[in-house]
Structure formats: C-alpha cells, structure tokens
CSV table of C-alpha atoms in Angstrom, one decimal:
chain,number,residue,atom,x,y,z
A,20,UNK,CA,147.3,29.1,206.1
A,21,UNK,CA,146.3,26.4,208.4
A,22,UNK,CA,143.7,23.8,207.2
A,23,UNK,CA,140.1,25.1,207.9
A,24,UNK,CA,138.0,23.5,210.6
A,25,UNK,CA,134.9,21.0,209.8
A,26,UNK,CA,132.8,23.9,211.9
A,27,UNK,CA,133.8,26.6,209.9
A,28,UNK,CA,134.2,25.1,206.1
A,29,UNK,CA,130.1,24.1,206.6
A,30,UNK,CA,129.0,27.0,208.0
A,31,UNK,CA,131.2,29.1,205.1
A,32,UNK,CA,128.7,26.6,203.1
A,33,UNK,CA,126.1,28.2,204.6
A,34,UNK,CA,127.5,31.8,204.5
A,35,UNK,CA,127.7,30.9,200.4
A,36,UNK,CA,124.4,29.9,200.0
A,37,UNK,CA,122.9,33.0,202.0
A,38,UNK,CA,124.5,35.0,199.0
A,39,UNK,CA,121.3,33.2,196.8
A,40,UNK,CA,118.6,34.5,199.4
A,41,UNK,CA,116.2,37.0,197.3
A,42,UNK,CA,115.1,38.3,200.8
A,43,UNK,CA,115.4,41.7,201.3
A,44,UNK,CA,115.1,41.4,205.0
A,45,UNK,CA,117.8,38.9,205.6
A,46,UNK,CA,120.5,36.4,203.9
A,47,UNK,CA,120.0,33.3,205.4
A,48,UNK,CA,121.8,29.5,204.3
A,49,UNK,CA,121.9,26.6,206.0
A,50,UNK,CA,124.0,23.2,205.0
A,51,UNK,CA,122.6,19.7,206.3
A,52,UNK,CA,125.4,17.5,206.9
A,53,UNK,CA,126.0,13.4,207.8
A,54,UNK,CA,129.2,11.9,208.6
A,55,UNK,CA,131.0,15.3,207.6
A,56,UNK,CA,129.5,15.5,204.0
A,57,UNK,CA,126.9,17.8,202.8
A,58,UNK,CA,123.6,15.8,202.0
A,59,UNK,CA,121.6,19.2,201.0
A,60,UNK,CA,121.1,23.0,201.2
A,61,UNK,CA,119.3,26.3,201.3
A,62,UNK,CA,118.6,29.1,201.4
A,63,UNK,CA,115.5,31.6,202.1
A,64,UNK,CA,113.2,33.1,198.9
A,65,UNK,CA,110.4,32.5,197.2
A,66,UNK,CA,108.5,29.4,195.5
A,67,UNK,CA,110.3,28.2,192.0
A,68,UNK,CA,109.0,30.3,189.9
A,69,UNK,CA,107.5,32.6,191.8
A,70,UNK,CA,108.1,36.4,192.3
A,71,UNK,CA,111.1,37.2,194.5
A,72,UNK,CA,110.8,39.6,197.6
A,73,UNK,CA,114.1,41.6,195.5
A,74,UNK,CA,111.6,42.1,192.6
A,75,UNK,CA,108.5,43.4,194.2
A,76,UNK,CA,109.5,44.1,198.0
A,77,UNK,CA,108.7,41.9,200.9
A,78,UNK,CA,105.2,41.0,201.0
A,79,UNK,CA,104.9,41.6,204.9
A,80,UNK,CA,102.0,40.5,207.1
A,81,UNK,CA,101.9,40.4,210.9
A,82,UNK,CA,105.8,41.5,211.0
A,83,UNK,CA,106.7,38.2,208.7
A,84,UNK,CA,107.6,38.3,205.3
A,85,UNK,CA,104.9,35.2,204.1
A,86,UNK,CA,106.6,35.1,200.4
A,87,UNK,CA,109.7,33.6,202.0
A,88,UNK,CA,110.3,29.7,202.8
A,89,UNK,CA,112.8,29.5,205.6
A,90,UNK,CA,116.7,28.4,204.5
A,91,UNK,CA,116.3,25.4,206.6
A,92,UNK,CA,112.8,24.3,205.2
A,93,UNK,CA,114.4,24.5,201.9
A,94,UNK,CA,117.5,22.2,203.0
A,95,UNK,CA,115.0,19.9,204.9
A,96,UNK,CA,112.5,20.2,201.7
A,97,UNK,CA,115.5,19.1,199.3
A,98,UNK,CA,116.2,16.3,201.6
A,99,UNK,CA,112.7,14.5,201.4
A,100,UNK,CA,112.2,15.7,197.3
A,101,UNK,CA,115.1,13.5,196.7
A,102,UNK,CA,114.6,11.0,199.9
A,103,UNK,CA,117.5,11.6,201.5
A,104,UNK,CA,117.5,10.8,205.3
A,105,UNK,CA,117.9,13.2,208.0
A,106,UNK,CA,118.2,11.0,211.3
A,107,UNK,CA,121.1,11.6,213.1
A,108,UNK,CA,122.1,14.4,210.7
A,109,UNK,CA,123.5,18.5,211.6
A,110,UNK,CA,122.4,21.2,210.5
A,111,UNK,CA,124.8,24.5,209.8
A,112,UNK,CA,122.5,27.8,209.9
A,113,UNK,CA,124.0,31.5,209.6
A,114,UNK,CA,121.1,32.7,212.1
A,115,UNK,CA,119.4,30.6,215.3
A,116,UNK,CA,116.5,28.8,213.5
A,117,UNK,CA,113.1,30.5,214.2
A,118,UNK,CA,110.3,29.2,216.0
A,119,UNK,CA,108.9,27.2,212.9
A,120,UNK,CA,111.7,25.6,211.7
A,121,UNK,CA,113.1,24.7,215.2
A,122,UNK,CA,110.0,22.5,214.9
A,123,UNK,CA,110.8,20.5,211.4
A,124,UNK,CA,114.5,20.5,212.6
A,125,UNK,CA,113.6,18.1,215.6
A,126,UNK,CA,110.3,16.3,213.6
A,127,UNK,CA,113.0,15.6,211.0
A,128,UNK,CA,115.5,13.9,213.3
A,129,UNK,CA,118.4,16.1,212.8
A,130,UNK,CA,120.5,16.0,216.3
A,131,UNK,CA,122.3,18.8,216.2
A,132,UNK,CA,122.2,22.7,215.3
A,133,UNK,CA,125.2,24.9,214.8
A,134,UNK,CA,124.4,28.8,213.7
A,135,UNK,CA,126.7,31.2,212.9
A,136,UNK,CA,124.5,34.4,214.8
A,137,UNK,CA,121.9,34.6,217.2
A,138,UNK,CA,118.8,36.4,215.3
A,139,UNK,CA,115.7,36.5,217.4
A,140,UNK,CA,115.8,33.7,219.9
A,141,UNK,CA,112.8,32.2,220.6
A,142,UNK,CA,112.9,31.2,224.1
A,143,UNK,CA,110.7,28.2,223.2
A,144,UNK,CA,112.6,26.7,220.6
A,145,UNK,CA,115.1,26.9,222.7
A,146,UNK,CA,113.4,25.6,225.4
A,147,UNK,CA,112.1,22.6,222.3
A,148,UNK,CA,115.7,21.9,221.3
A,149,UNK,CA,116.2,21.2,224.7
A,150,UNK,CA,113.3,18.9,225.4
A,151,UNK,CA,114.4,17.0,222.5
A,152,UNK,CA,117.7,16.6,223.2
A,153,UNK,CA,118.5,18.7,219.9
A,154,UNK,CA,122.0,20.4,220.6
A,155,UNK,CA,122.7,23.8,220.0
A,156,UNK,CA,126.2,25.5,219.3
A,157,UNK,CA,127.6,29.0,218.3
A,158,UNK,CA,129.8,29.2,215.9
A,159,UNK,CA,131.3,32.3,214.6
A,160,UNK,CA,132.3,32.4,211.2
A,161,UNK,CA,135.9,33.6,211.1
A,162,UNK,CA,136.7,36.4,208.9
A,163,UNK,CA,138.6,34.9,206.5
A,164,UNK,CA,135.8,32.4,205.4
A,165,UNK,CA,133.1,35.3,206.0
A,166,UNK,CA,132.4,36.4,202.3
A,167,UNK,CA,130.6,39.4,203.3
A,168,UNK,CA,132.5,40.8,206.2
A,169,UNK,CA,134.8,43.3,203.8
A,170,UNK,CA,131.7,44.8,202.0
A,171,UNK,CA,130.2,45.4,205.6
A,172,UNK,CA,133.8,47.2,206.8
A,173,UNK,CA,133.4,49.0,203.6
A,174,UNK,CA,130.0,50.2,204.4
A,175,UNK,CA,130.6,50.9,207.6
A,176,UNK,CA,133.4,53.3,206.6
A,177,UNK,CA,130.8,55.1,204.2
A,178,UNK,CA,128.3,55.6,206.7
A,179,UNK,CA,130.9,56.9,209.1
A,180,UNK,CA,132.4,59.3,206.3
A,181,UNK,CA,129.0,60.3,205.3
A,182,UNK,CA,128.2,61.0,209.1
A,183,UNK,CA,131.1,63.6,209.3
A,184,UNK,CA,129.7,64.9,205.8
A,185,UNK,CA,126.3,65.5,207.6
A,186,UNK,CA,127.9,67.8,209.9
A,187,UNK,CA,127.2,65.4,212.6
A,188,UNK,CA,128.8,66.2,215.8
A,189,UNK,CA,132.6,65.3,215.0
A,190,UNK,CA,133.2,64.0,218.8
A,191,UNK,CA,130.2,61.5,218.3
A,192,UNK,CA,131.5,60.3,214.6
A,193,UNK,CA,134.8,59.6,216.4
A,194,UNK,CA,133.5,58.2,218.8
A,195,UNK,CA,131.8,55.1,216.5
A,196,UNK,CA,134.8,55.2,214.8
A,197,UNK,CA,136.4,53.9,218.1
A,198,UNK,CA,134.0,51.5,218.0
A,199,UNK,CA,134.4,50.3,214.7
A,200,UNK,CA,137.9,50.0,215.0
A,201,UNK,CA,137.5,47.9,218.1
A,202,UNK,CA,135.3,45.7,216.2
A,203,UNK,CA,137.5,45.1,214.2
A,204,UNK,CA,140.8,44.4,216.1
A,205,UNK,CA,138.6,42.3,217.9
A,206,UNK,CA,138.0,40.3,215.1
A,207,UNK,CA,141.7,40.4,213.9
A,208,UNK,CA,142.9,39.5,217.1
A,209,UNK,CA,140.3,36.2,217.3
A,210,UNK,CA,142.2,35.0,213.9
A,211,UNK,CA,145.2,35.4,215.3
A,212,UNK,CA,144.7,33.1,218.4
C-alpha cells in the first residue's frame, strides 16, 4: 500500500470525527490544519452538556435543525477557546460549508477549503469564497480511508434485497442493481488508477 496523500489522511480526519456527530440529519467533521499539522477539530451536535438531537430527535425550525453547532464552528470555536491562530490556515470539511460558516471560515482568516462532498451549495458562499480569495477544492475521500463506505454497500444491498422481497417489479430491482454495481466499479476502478 502506497503512502496516503496529505489531502486524503486530513480529510479521513475529518471523515473520523463525523463518526462523533449526534445529528441525526447528517455526520459532519471538519480538521483545521497549518503547515500540514492538525491545530483543531469538529464535528456537528449539541452544546456540552446539552441534550443531543440522537436523544430527543432534531429540534427543527424553518428546515434547520437549531440544536446543532456546525462542525466547522466547533473546529473554529476550539481554535479561539484555546487561542490558537487561524490566519493562513485550511480547513478539511466532509460537506461544502453552509452559508453561515462560509462566513466565520473567511472572518477567521483560514485560506483555503477542501470538502469531501458537495451538500447544498450556496451560491453565495460560493460566490463569498470567491470575493475573498478563499479557495475551494473537491476532494473525494477514497474508499479505503472512507470508514463508512462498507456499511453504506451493506445497506444498499439490504434495501435492494428487501425491494425484491416487496415484490417490487424484478426488472426495476435489477435495474438499481446495475446501478449499484456501477457505483461501485466506479469507485474500485478510481483506486486502482
């Protein structure tokens, strides 16, 4: 096995501390990093000591779950609790940053963005990181470092065999089988390269 990347050993940081979230909605971590070490992270939940979403549900208003602080507002909010500067510093998200923390990404000074899976892109952060001068870059977390892509093969196998056990049209469950296996020769072949 060849040595893993810088690119994907932070964001496999970030894909680790995702598995923390108590969000029910989605597992989000994101890794702050200077000079190619980690200077803090997070993930998204609730307030120490507060109740967690997995607890009592999602406490949803307006389509936003308002229990939940943001991964990167955690990593950002560990940076100042212990005053550690974020000038000049990257930031490794598992989902494109929302509209709110695209904001305290740039008013923190961090110069560069790398997320793992788009996830609602707000054309105006976008348009922000680019006013800034905030870089932005994709960066797929191979399957190897992924530490939930075999639980979501494995699921996706039980909702396929549970599709042919609902007497769901057989040429339809083949037909996302297909699909699936695609997928995932897709992603074989892209570690193979």
């Amino acid at each position: 096995m060849s040595r893993i990347s810088w690119n994907q050993y932070f964001m496999a940081q970030s894909s680790l501390l995702a598995l923390r979230s108590t969000c029910e909605r989605l597992s989000v971590g994101a890794t702050i990093v200077r000079d190619k070490r980690i200077i803090a992270g997070g993930y998204n939940g609730s307030i120490s000591g507060g109740v967690h979403c997995r607890d009592e549900g999602c406490y949803v208003i307006d389509g936003h779950c308002v229990r939940t602080i943001h991964a990167e507002m955690n990593a950002l909010l560990q940076c100042a609790k212990f005053g550690v500067p974020t000038t000049g510093a990257e930031i490794y998200v598992t989902h494109f940053p929302c509209l709110q923390c695209c904001k305290a990404i740039i008013q923190s000074g961090i110069k560069k963005v790398y997320y793992a899976s788009d996830y609602k892109n707000h054309p105006y952060a976008i348009e922000l990181f680019e006013q800034s001068g905030v870089e932005t870059e994709l960066v797929i977390l191979e399957e190897q470092y992924d530490l939930t892509s075999k639980s979501k093969k494995e699921l996706t196998e039980a909702l396929l065999d549970e599709l042919m056990k609902s007497h769901t049209d057989p040429e339809t469950v083949q037909k996302y089988r297909e699909q699936f296996n695609t997928l995932y020769e897709q992603d074989i072949h892209t570690l193979n390269k």
